Coordinates of C-alpha atoms and ligand atoms in Angstrom, one line a residue:
M1 CA 11.2 5.1 -29.1
H2 CA 8.1 6.6 -27.8
N3 CA 5.3 8.5 -29.4
H4 CA 3.9 11.8 -28.1
H5 CA 0.4 11.7 -29.6
R6 CA -2.1 13.0 -27.3
L7 CA -5.3 11.3 -28.4
F8 CA -7.2 12.0 -25.3
G9 CA -6.2 15.4 -24.0
A10 CA -6.8 16.9 -20.6
L11 CA -10.5 16.3 -20.3
V12 CA -11.1 15.2 -16.8
L13 CA -14.4 13.4 -16.5
V14 CA -15.6 13.4 -13.0
L15 CA -17.7 10.3 -13.0
L16 CA -19.5 8.5 -10.3
V17 CA -17.6 5.2 -10.9
L18 CA -16.2 2.5 -8.8
A19 CA -13.1 4.4 -9.3
A20 CA -10.2 2.3 -8.1
C21 CA -11.6 -1.0 -9.1
Q22 CA -12.6 -2.5 -5.8
P23 CA -15.7 -3.6 -4.1
A24 CA -17.0 -1.4 -1.4
V25 CA -15.9 -3.1 1.8
T26 CA -17.8 -2.2 4.9
P27 CA -15.2 -2.4 7.7
T28 CA -16.2 -4.0 11.0
I29 CA -16.2 -1.2 13.5
F30 CA -15.7 -2.0 17.2
T31 CA -15.5 0.3 20.1
E32 CA -13.3 -0.1 23.1
S33 CA -16.2 -1.5 25.1
S34 CA -16.9 -4.3 22.7
P35 CA -16.4 -7.6 24.5
I36 CA -13.7 -9.3 22.4
P37 CA -12.1 -12.2 24.2
S38 CA -8.3 -11.8 24.5
E39 CA -6.8 -14.8 22.9
T40 CA -3.6 -16.6 23.7
A41 CA -1.2 -15.2 21.2
E42 CA 2.1 -16.9 21.4
V43 CA 4.2 -17.8 18.5
T44 CA 7.9 -18.1 17.9
S45 CA 8.6 -17.1 14.4
T46 CA 11.9 -16.6 12.6
P47 CA 11.8 -15.2 9.2
T48 CA 13.2 -17.2 6.4
A49 CA 15.4 -15.6 3.7
A50 CA 14.2 -12.1 4.6
G51 CA 16.3 -9.0 4.1
T52 CA 17.9 -10.0 0.8
N53 CA 16.2 -7.4 -1.4
W54 CA 16.1 -3.6 -1.5
W55 CA 12.3 -3.7 -0.9
D56 CA 12.8 -5.4 2.4
E57 CA 14.6 -2.3 3.7
A58 CA 12.3 0.4 2.2
V59 CA 9.4 2.3 3.6
F60 CA 7.1 3.2 0.6
Y61 CA 5.0 6.2 0.0
E62 CA 1.9 6.1 -2.2
I63 CA 1.4 9.2 -4.3
F64 CA -1.7 10.3 -6.3
V65 CA 0.1 12.5 -8.8
R66 CA -3.0 14.6 -9.5
S67 CA -3.1 15.6 -5.8
F68 CA 0.5 15.8 -4.6
K69 CA 2.0 19.1 -6.0
D70 CA 1.1 21.3 -8.9
S71 CA 4.2 22.9 -10.5
D72 CA 2.6 25.0 -13.2
G73 CA -0.6 26.5 -11.7
D74 CA -3.1 24.5 -13.7
G75 CA -4.5 23.0 -10.5
I76 CA -3.3 19.5 -11.3
G77 CA -0.4 17.8 -9.6
D78 CA 2.4 16.7 -11.9
F79 CA 5.8 15.1 -12.2
Q80 CA 7.7 18.4 -11.8
G81 CA 5.6 19.0 -8.7
I82 CA 6.8 15.7 -7.2
I83 CA 10.4 16.6 -8.1
Q84 CA 10.0 19.9 -6.2
Q85 CA 8.9 18.0 -3.0
L86 CA 11.4 15.1 -3.1
D87 CA 13.5 16.6 -0.3
Y88 CA 10.5 16.2 1.9
L89 CA 10.4 12.5 1.2
N90 CA 14.2 11.9 1.2
D91 CA 16.9 14.5 0.9
G92 CA 19.4 11.9 -0.2
D93 CA 21.6 12.5 2.8
P94 CA 21.7 9.7 5.3
N95 CA 23.1 12.0 8.0
T96 CA 20.0 14.2 8.2
N97 CA 16.7 13.2 9.5
V98 CA 14.7 16.3 8.7
D99 CA 13.2 14.2 5.8
L100 CA 10.7 11.4 6.1
G101 CA 13.3 8.8 5.0
I102 CA 11.2 7.3 2.2
E103 CA 13.0 4.8 0.0
G104 CA 10.2 3.7 -2.3
I105 CA 7.4 5.6 -4.1
W106 CA 4.3 4.0 -5.6
L107 CA 2.8 6.3 -8.2
M108 CA -0.9 5.8 -8.8
P109 CA -1.7 5.5 -12.5
I110 CA 0.5 7.7 -14.7
H111 CA -0.9 6.6 -18.1
P112 CA -3.2 8.6 -20.4
S113 CA -6.8 8.1 -19.2
P114 CA -10.1 9.9 -19.6
S115 CA -10.8 9.7 -15.8
Y116 CA -9.4 11.8 -13.0
H117 CA -8.0 8.7 -11.2
G118 CA -6.4 7.0 -14.2
Y119 CA -7.5 3.4 -13.5
D120 CA -8.9 3.2 -17.0
V121 CA -5.9 3.3 -19.3
T122 CA -5.9 4.4 -23.0
D123 CA -2.2 3.9 -23.7
Y124 CA 0.1 1.6 -21.8
Q125 CA 3.3 3.2 -23.3
D126 CA 2.9 6.8 -22.5
V127 CA 2.3 9.2 -19.6
N128 CA -0.8 11.3 -18.9
P129 CA -0.2 14.7 -20.4
D130 CA -1.9 16.3 -17.4
Y131 CA 1.2 15.1 -15.4
G132 CA 3.9 16.1 -17.9
T133 CA 5.9 14.5 -20.6
L134 CA 7.9 11.3 -20.7
E135 CA 11.0 13.5 -20.4
D136 CA 9.5 14.9 -17.1
F137 CA 8.9 11.4 -15.9
Q138 CA 12.5 10.4 -16.8
Q139 CA 13.7 13.4 -14.8
L140 CA 11.6 12.3 -11.9
L141 CA 13.1 8.8 -12.0
E142 CA 16.6 10.3 -12.1
E143 CA 16.0 12.7 -9.2
C144 CA 14.5 9.8 -7.1
H145 CA 17.3 7.4 -7.8
A146 CA 19.8 10.1 -6.9
R147 CA 18.2 10.2 -3.5
G148 CA 18.0 6.5 -3.0
I149 CA 14.3 6.3 -3.7
R150 CA 13.0 3.5 -6.0
V151 CA 9.8 4.1 -8.0
I152 CA 7.1 1.6 -8.8
I153 CA 4.1 2.5 -11.0
D154 CA 0.5 1.3 -10.9
F155 CA -0.1 -1.3 -13.5
V156 CA -3.7 -1.6 -14.4
I157 CA -3.9 -4.7 -16.6
N158 CA -7.2 -6.4 -15.9
H159 CA -9.1 -3.9 -18.1
T160 CA -8.6 -0.9 -20.3
S161 CA -10.7 2.2 -20.7
D162 CA -13.6 1.8 -23.2
K163 CA -11.9 4.8 -24.9
H164 CA -8.7 2.7 -25.5
P165 CA -8.0 2.4 -29.3
W166 CA -8.0 -1.4 -28.8
F167 CA -11.6 -1.4 -27.5
Q168 CA -12.7 1.1 -30.2
A169 CA -11.3 -1.2 -32.8
A170 CA -12.7 -4.3 -31.0
L171 CA -16.2 -3.1 -31.6
D172 CA -15.7 -4.4 -35.2
P173 CA -16.1 -8.2 -34.9
T174 CA -13.8 -8.6 -37.9
S175 CA -10.9 -6.7 -36.3
P176 CA -8.0 -8.6 -34.7
Y177 CA -8.7 -6.4 -31.6
H178 CA -12.1 -7.9 -31.2
E179 CA -10.6 -10.9 -29.4
Y180 CA -8.7 -8.5 -27.0
Y181 CA -11.9 -8.4 -25.0
V182 CA -14.5 -10.8 -23.6
W183 CA -17.7 -11.0 -25.6
S184 CA -21.1 -12.7 -25.6
E185 CA -23.7 -12.8 -28.2
T186 CA -26.5 -12.8 -25.6
K187 CA -26.5 -11.3 -22.1
P188 CA -25.3 -13.8 -19.6
Q189 CA -27.4 -14.3 -16.5
G190 CA -26.4 -13.3 -13.0
L191 CA -24.3 -10.7 -11.4
G192 CA -20.5 -10.5 -11.4
P193 CA -18.2 -11.4 -8.5
L194 CA -18.7 -8.0 -6.9
G195 CA -22.4 -8.5 -6.8
Q196 CA -23.1 -6.0 -9.6
E197 CA -23.9 -5.9 -13.3
S198 CA -20.8 -7.0 -15.3
W199 CA -22.0 -7.5 -18.9
F200 CA -22.8 -4.4 -20.9
K201 CA -24.2 -4.0 -24.4
A202 CA -21.8 -2.5 -26.9
P203 CA -22.8 -0.4 -30.0
N204 CA -22.2 -3.5 -32.1
G205 CA -25.1 -5.3 -30.4
K206 CA -22.9 -7.8 -28.5
Y207 CA -22.2 -7.9 -24.7
Y208 CA -18.8 -7.3 -23.2
Y209 CA -17.5 -8.3 -19.8
A210 CA -16.4 -5.5 -17.4
V211 CA -16.0 -6.6 -13.8
F212 CA -15.8 -3.1 -12.3
W213 CA -17.7 -0.7 -14.6
S214 CA -18.9 -0.4 -18.2
G215 CA -16.1 2.1 -18.8
M216 CA -13.5 -0.5 -17.9
P217 CA -13.9 -3.5 -20.3
D218 CA -11.9 -6.5 -19.1
L219 CA -9.1 -7.7 -21.3
N220 CA -9.3 -11.2 -22.7
Y221 CA -6.3 -13.1 -21.2
N222 CA -7.2 -16.2 -23.1
N223 CA -5.9 -14.4 -26.1
P224 CA -2.0 -14.6 -26.1
K225 CA -1.9 -11.3 -28.0
V226 CA -3.1 -9.5 -24.8
T227 CA -0.3 -11.0 -22.7
E228 CA 2.1 -10.0 -25.5
E229 CA 0.9 -6.4 -25.2
I230 CA 1.3 -6.4 -21.4
Y231 CA 4.7 -7.9 -21.7
A232 CA 5.7 -5.1 -24.1
A233 CA 4.4 -2.5 -21.7
T234 CA 6.4 -4.2 -18.9
Q235 CA 9.5 -4.1 -21.0
F236 CA 8.9 -0.5 -22.0
W237 CA 8.6 0.8 -18.3
L238 CA 11.6 -1.3 -17.1
D239 CA 13.6 0.2 -20.0
Q240 CA 12.5 3.6 -18.8
G241 CA 14.0 2.8 -15.5
V242 CA 11.1 2.1 -13.2
D243 CA 11.9 -0.2 -10.4
G244 CA 8.7 -2.3 -10.5
F245 CA 4.9 -2.4 -10.5
R246 CA 1.9 -2.3 -8.2
V247 CA -0.5 -4.6 -9.8
D248 CA -4.1 -3.3 -9.7
A249 CA -7.0 -5.7 -9.3
A250 CA -4.6 -8.6 -9.6
R251 CA -7.1 -11.4 -8.9
Y252 CA -9.4 -10.7 -11.8
L253 CA -7.3 -11.4 -14.9
F254 CA -8.9 -14.7 -16.2
E255 CA -12.5 -15.7 -16.2
D256 CA -13.0 -19.4 -16.2
G257 CA -16.7 -20.3 -16.4
E258 CA -18.1 -19.5 -13.0
V259 CA -14.7 -18.7 -11.6
L260 CA -14.3 -14.9 -11.9
Q261 CA -11.6 -14.3 -9.4
D262 CA -8.4 -16.2 -8.3
A263 CA -8.7 -18.5 -11.3
P264 CA -5.7 -20.9 -11.4
A265 CA -4.8 -19.4 -14.8
T266 CA -4.5 -16.0 -13.2
I267 CA -2.1 -17.2 -10.5
K268 CA -0.1 -19.0 -13.2
W269 CA 0.0 -15.8 -15.3
Y270 CA 1.9 -13.9 -12.6
Q271 CA 4.4 -16.7 -12.3
D272 CA 5.2 -16.5 -16.0
W273 CA 5.2 -12.7 -15.8
R274 CA 7.6 -12.8 -12.9
T275 CA 10.0 -14.9 -15.0
F276 CA 9.7 -12.4 -17.8
Y277 CA 10.4 -9.2 -15.7
K278 CA 13.1 -10.8 -13.6
Q279 CA 15.0 -11.6 -16.9
I280 CA 14.9 -7.9 -17.7
N281 CA 15.8 -6.7 -14.2
P282 CA 16.3 -9.2 -11.4
Q283 CA 15.8 -6.4 -8.9
A284 CA 12.5 -5.3 -10.3
F285 CA 9.7 -5.5 -7.7
S286 CA 6.0 -6.3 -7.9
V287 CA 3.4 -5.9 -5.2
G288 CA -0.1 -7.1 -5.9
E289 CA -3.5 -5.8 -4.9
V290 CA -5.4 -9.1 -4.1
W291 CA -8.2 -7.8 -2.0
T292 CA -9.3 -10.8 0.0
D293 CA -8.3 -12.7 3.1
T294 CA -4.6 -13.5 3.9
Q295 CA -4.8 -17.2 3.2
N296 CA -6.3 -16.6 -0.2
I297 CA -3.8 -13.9 -1.0
A298 CA -0.9 -16.3 -0.2
K299 CA -1.6 -18.2 -3.5
Y300 CA -0.1 -15.3 -5.3
G301 CA 3.1 -15.0 -3.3
T302 CA 6.8 -15.8 -3.5
P303 CA 8.9 -17.7 -4.3
D304 CA 7.3 -18.1 -7.7
G305 CA 4.7 -15.4 -7.8
L306 CA 4.5 -11.7 -7.0
D307 CA 7.3 -10.3 -4.9
S308 CA 4.9 -8.9 -2.3
L309 CA 1.2 -8.6 -1.6
F310 CA -0.8 -6.1 0.4
M311 CA -2.3 -7.4 3.7
F312 CA -5.9 -6.2 3.7
D313 CA -6.9 -8.2 6.8
L314 CA -4.0 -6.8 8.7
A315 CA -4.8 -3.2 7.7
E316 CA -8.3 -3.7 9.1
A317 CA -6.8 -5.4 12.2
F318 CA -4.5 -2.5 13.0
L319 CA -7.5 -0.1 13.0
N320 CA -9.8 -2.5 14.9
G321 CA -7.1 -3.2 17.5
L322 CA -6.9 0.5 18.1
L323 CA -10.7 1.0 18.0
T324 CA -11.4 -1.8 20.5
G325 CA -8.2 -1.3 22.5
N326 CA -7.6 -5.0 22.2
A327 CA -4.1 -6.0 21.1
A328 CA -5.1 -9.7 20.4
V329 CA -7.1 -8.5 17.3
T330 CA -4.0 -7.1 15.7
L331 CA -1.5 -9.7 16.9
K332 CA -3.6 -12.6 15.5
S333 CA -3.8 -10.9 12.1
Y334 CA 0.0 -10.3 12.2
K335 CA 0.6 -13.9 13.1
D336 CA -1.6 -15.0 10.1
A337 CA 0.5 -12.8 7.7
I338 CA 3.7 -14.3 9.0
Q339 CA 2.3 -17.8 8.8
Y340 CA 1.4 -17.4 5.2
F341 CA 4.4 -15.3 4.3
P342 CA 7.2 -16.6 6.5
D343 CA 9.8 -14.7 4.5
Y344 CA 8.1 -11.4 5.6
S345 CA 7.4 -10.5 1.9
F346 CA 4.0 -9.1 2.7
S347 CA 3.2 -5.4 2.6
T348 CA 1.6 -3.5 5.4
F349 CA -0.5 -0.3 5.5
L350 CA -3.2 1.5 7.5
S351 CA -5.3 2.6 4.6
N352 CA -4.9 3.3 0.9
H353 CA -6.7 5.4 -1.9
D354 CA -9.7 3.1 -1.8
Q355 CA -10.4 3.3 1.9
T356 CA -11.5 5.7 4.6
R357 CA -8.4 7.6 5.6
A358 CA -6.8 6.2 8.7
M359 CA -7.2 9.4 10.7
T360 CA -11.0 9.4 9.9
A361 CA -11.4 5.7 10.6
L362 CA -9.7 6.4 14.0
N363 CA -12.3 9.1 14.8
E364 CA -9.6 11.8 14.4
Q365 CA -7.9 10.6 17.6
E366 CA -4.3 11.6 17.0
I367 CA -3.0 9.3 19.7
K368 CA -4.5 6.3 17.9
A369 CA -3.0 7.4 14.6
K370 CA 0.4 7.5 16.3
T371 CA 0.0 4.1 17.8
G372 CA -1.2 2.7 14.5
A373 CA 1.9 4.1 12.8
F374 CA 4.0 2.7 15.6
M375 CA 2.7 -0.9 15.1
Y376 CA 3.3 -1.1 11.4
L377 CA 6.5 0.9 11.3
T378 CA 8.1 -1.3 14.0
G379 CA 6.7 -4.6 12.7
P380 CA 7.6 -7.1 9.9
G381 CA 6.5 -6.4 6.4
I382 CA 7.0 -3.7 3.9
P383 CA 5.3 -0.5 5.1
F384 CA 3.3 1.7 2.7
I385 CA 2.2 5.2 3.8
Y386 CA -0.6 6.8 1.9
Y387 CA 0.3 10.4 1.1
G388 CA -1.0 12.7 3.8
E389 CA -1.4 10.0 6.3
E390 CA 1.7 11.2 8.0
I391 CA 0.0 14.6 8.8
G392 CA -3.3 13.1 9.6
M393 CA -5.3 14.1 6.5
T394 CA -8.9 13.1 6.8
G395 CA -11.3 11.7 4.2
N396 CA -14.2 9.5 3.7
K397 CA -16.1 8.2 0.6
P398 CA -16.8 9.1 -2.1
D399 CA -13.4 8.3 -3.5
E400 CA -12.5 11.8 -4.6
M401 CA -12.6 12.8 -0.9
L402 CA -10.0 10.2 -0.1
R403 CA -7.7 11.7 -2.7
T404 CA -7.8 15.5 -2.1
P405 CA -4.7 17.7 -2.6
M406 CA -1.8 17.3 -0.3
Q407 CA -1.7 19.9 2.5
W408 CA 1.7 21.5 2.4
S409 CA 1.3 24.8 4.3
A410 CA -1.2 27.4 5.5
E411 CA -0.7 29.4 2.4
A412 CA -3.2 29.7 -0.4
N413 CA -4.6 26.3 -1.6
A414 CA -2.5 24.7 1.2
G415 CA 0.6 25.3 -0.9
F416 CA -0.6 22.7 -3.4
S417 CA -1.2 25.0 -6.4
S418 CA -1.0 28.6 -7.3
G419 CA -4.1 28.0 -9.4
T420 CA -7.5 26.5 -8.7
P421 CA -7.0 23.0 -7.4
W422 CA -8.7 20.2 -9.4
E423 CA -10.5 19.2 -6.2
A424 CA -11.1 21.4 -3.2
I425 CA -8.6 21.2 -0.3
N426 CA -10.0 19.3 2.6
Q427 CA -11.3 21.1 5.7
G428 CA -8.8 21.8 8.4
W429 CA -5.8 22.3 6.1
E430 CA -4.9 25.6 7.9
Q431 CA -3.9 23.6 10.9
T432 CA -3.2 20.2 9.3
N433 CA -0.3 20.7 7.0
V434 CA 3.4 19.9 6.6
A435 CA 4.7 23.3 7.4
V436 CA 2.9 23.6 10.7
Q437 CA 3.7 20.1 11.8
A438 CA 7.4 20.3 10.8
V439 CA 8.0 22.7 13.6
Q440 CA 6.0 21.0 16.3
P441 CA 8.2 18.4 18.0
D442 CA 5.3 16.2 19.1
S443 CA 3.4 16.4 15.7
L444 CA 2.2 13.3 13.9
L445 CA 4.6 14.2 11.1
N446 CA 7.6 14.1 13.4
W447 CA 6.3 10.9 14.9
Y448 CA 6.4 9.3 11.4
K449 CA 9.9 10.7 10.7
G450 CA 11.2 9.4 14.0
L451 CA 9.7 5.9 13.5
I452 CA 11.0 5.6 9.9
H453 CA 14.5 6.6 10.9
L454 CA 14.3 4.2 13.9
R455 CA 13.3 1.4 11.5
E456 CA 16.1 2.4 9.1
A457 CA 18.7 2.3 11.9
N458 CA 17.5 -1.1 13.4
P459 CA 17.4 -4.0 11.0
T460 CA 15.8 -6.0 13.9
L461 CA 12.6 -4.0 13.4
R462 CA 12.5 -5.1 9.8
M463 CA 13.9 -8.6 9.8
G464 CA 13.7 -9.8 13.4
S465 CA 11.6 -12.6 14.6
F466 CA 8.0 -11.8 15.8
V467 CA 7.2 -13.2 19.2
P468 CA 4.0 -11.7 20.8
L469 CA 3.8 -11.7 24.6
N470 CA 0.7 -12.4 26.5
S471 CA -0.5 -9.8 28.9
N472 CA -3.1 -9.6 31.6
C473 CA -4.1 -6.3 30.1
K474 CA -5.9 -6.7 26.8
E475 CA -4.8 -3.3 25.7
V476 CA -1.1 -4.1 25.7
Y477 CA 0.6 -4.9 22.4
A478 CA 4.0 -6.4 23.3
V479 CA 6.3 -8.1 20.8
L480 CA 9.9 -9.5 21.1
R481 CA 12.0 -9.1 18.0
E482 CA 15.3 -10.8 17.6
Y483 CA 17.8 -10.6 14.7
E484 CA 21.5 -11.6 14.7
G485 CA 21.9 -11.4 18.4
D486 CA 20.0 -8.1 18.8
T487 CA 16.8 -8.3 20.9
L488 CA 14.2 -5.6 21.0
L489 CA 10.9 -5.4 22.8
T490 CA 8.2 -3.2 21.3
V491 CA 5.3 -2.1 23.6
A492 CA 2.2 -0.1 22.9
N493 CA -1.0 0.6 24.9
L494 CA -3.7 0.5 22.3
S495 CA -6.2 2.3 24.5
L496 CA -6.7 6.0 25.1
R497 CA -6.8 5.3 28.8
P498 CA -3.9 4.5 31.1
V499 CA -3.5 0.9 32.2
Q500 CA -2.0 -0.3 35.5
N501 CA 0.0 -3.3 36.7
C502 CA 0.3 -4.9 33.3
T503 CA 2.5 -8.0 33.1
V504 CA 3.7 -10.1 30.2
T505 CA 4.1 -13.8 30.0
L506 CA 5.9 -16.0 27.5
R507 CA 6.0 -19.8 27.4
T508 CA 9.4 -20.1 25.7
S509 CA 12.0 -18.1 23.8
N510 CA 15.7 -18.2 22.9
L511 CA 16.5 -15.9 25.8
S512 CA 17.6 -16.9 29.3
G513 CA 19.0 -15.0 32.3
T514 CA 19.0 -11.3 33.0
Y515 CA 19.0 -8.5 30.4
Q516 CA 19.5 -4.8 30.9
A517 CA 17.0 -2.6 29.1
E518 CA 17.8 0.5 27.0
A519 CA 15.2 2.8 25.6
L520 CA 15.4 3.3 21.8
W521 CA 12.0 4.9 21.6
G522 CA 9.8 6.3 24.4
A523 CA 10.5 5.9 28.1
L524 CA 12.5 3.2 29.8
L525 CA 9.7 1.0 31.2
F526 CA 12.0 -1.1 33.4
E527 CA 15.7 -1.5 34.2
Q528 CA 16.1 -5.3 34.0
I529 CA 14.2 -8.3 32.8
S530 CA 15.0 -12.0 33.7
F531 CA 14.0 -15.0 31.6
A532 CA 14.0 -18.6 33.1
A533 CA 16.4 -21.1 31.8
D534 CA 13.8 -22.5 29.4
G535 CA 13.2 -19.0 27.9
S536 CA 9.9 -18.5 29.7
L537 CA 8.7 -15.3 31.3
D538 CA 6.1 -15.4 34.1
K539 CA 4.0 -12.3 34.8
F540 CA 6.8 -9.9 34.4
M541 CA 5.7 -6.4 35.3
L542 CA 6.2 -4.0 32.4
A543 CA 5.5 -0.9 34.3
P544 CA 3.2 0.3 37.1
E545 CA 1.3 2.3 34.6
L546 CA 1.3 2.8 30.8
A547 CA -0.3 6.0 29.7
G548 CA -3.0 6.0 27.0
G549 CA -1.3 5.4 23.6
Q550 CA 2.1 5.0 25.3
T551 CA 4.7 3.3 23.1
A552 CA 8.3 2.1 23.7
V553 CA 11.0 0.2 21.9
L554 CA 13.5 -1.3 24.4
R555 CA 16.8 -3.0 23.6
L556 CA 17.6 -6.0 25.9
V557 CA 21.3 -6.4 26.4
R558 CA 23.4 -8.6 28.6
P559 CA 24.7 -6.6 31.5
Ligands
CA1 CA1 0.1 20.9 -13.1
CA2 CA1 18.2 12.4 5.2
CA3 CA1 -10.6 -10.1 -16.1

């Protein structure tokens, strides 16, 4: 059923490449003193058809296999290593909350590849021998499923490695594989969509198209054979038991003249692919990396397209709201996501393997990391945690520094490996690690655990309507959530400083009369709240003072 040839062994080439296939995006950095006008952020939104799929209820965790846990001392993380640490993610017992409560794992590329990161595949139907065998992978799937964890794998289908046998064969113009790639007899003028060289001379004298890097030639999706190959790989992994795919560089499949991203044929391709994989497994899930603005991303979404898409604008807005201490920044971006994805099928995150780690972006201010986690773990969307974010691992470019080994303990090599880690452990691991934080009640790790279990216990946080409140304090993030008669109010002070006499105002809502408040998270800010008959709220005092970074989730109940 599957072969075990190891064409491209364990040689790890540490290359200065645009590793994870994305343009370098310079985030807009604000400070708390930047004058950003607070905008009127009032919207009444009720999700449509949300909460009908397993992924609507899951919190995902993104794992770079090479850096998570090494089981055999070769310094490289592997499938057996992940199996050893699964109880950390989810112990399979809903009655305990010592685990994180993760219900979905995104594995970064697991296929054979000449690079350390794996985003240049040499075989779509096998696993990287650095990480184990296909049997090891099968065992990982079984152990995950036994704990209620679904597993999706990175699917890197825009391009292959230039070491892929298809590309090697394609160098011969008479080979049927020649048409698997995009060729030109002469070098086309101009730069690619990422503003860089994208045509490269092959040994055969012709030029091939590679949007990211010469080592990653683009596949030719105008050739139906390529789609057949990718469908075969889709079938193969669903047959293995994976629960879905994270689609890498999703907007680049087709080139159509000058149109090198978001070509209509690309969007259509995913609609057809969806039909294909849903026939194999109606519960299979796809989430796409379409790194652009929310409106543009929406072209790829449900009901006909990919099941979910990552919200890059919102990720930046979480961080910028925290850096500026201005809630309107974040609330506006959240409203955009909901506007374009009214079924809440979008995926949220603070940072991923291509971006400055959240803790570093937030200037290593733990309070802000906690408030960031609070916003996306109590809000709509499908949350994705990048491994190590929950303990505040730091990291900045180059890419390898965003992907250093997981810091498990203060033991040798941070408990990652008994051998020499493939990449040095990041600084500060003696203090920043799972073992240390597990026993500190107020640690970032326990904050994440608490929020994930709060989300799990309260469907309103996942599926409820999203109604931002206006505040006289620009720092106050306050959102009403309603679902099936349950009403929650989430509140956060995005600033490091305390704020006084903050009120909230609402033009209209479904609520009227007086409600008693109960604290589900944080302190009880007030005892009672009264809405007018038309559902409005006029300058209601939240609390005399909110401490820097203070957060709360209150349930509003009829007395
Ligand atoms: Ca290993
Ligand atoms: Ca548990
Ligand atoms: Ca392409």
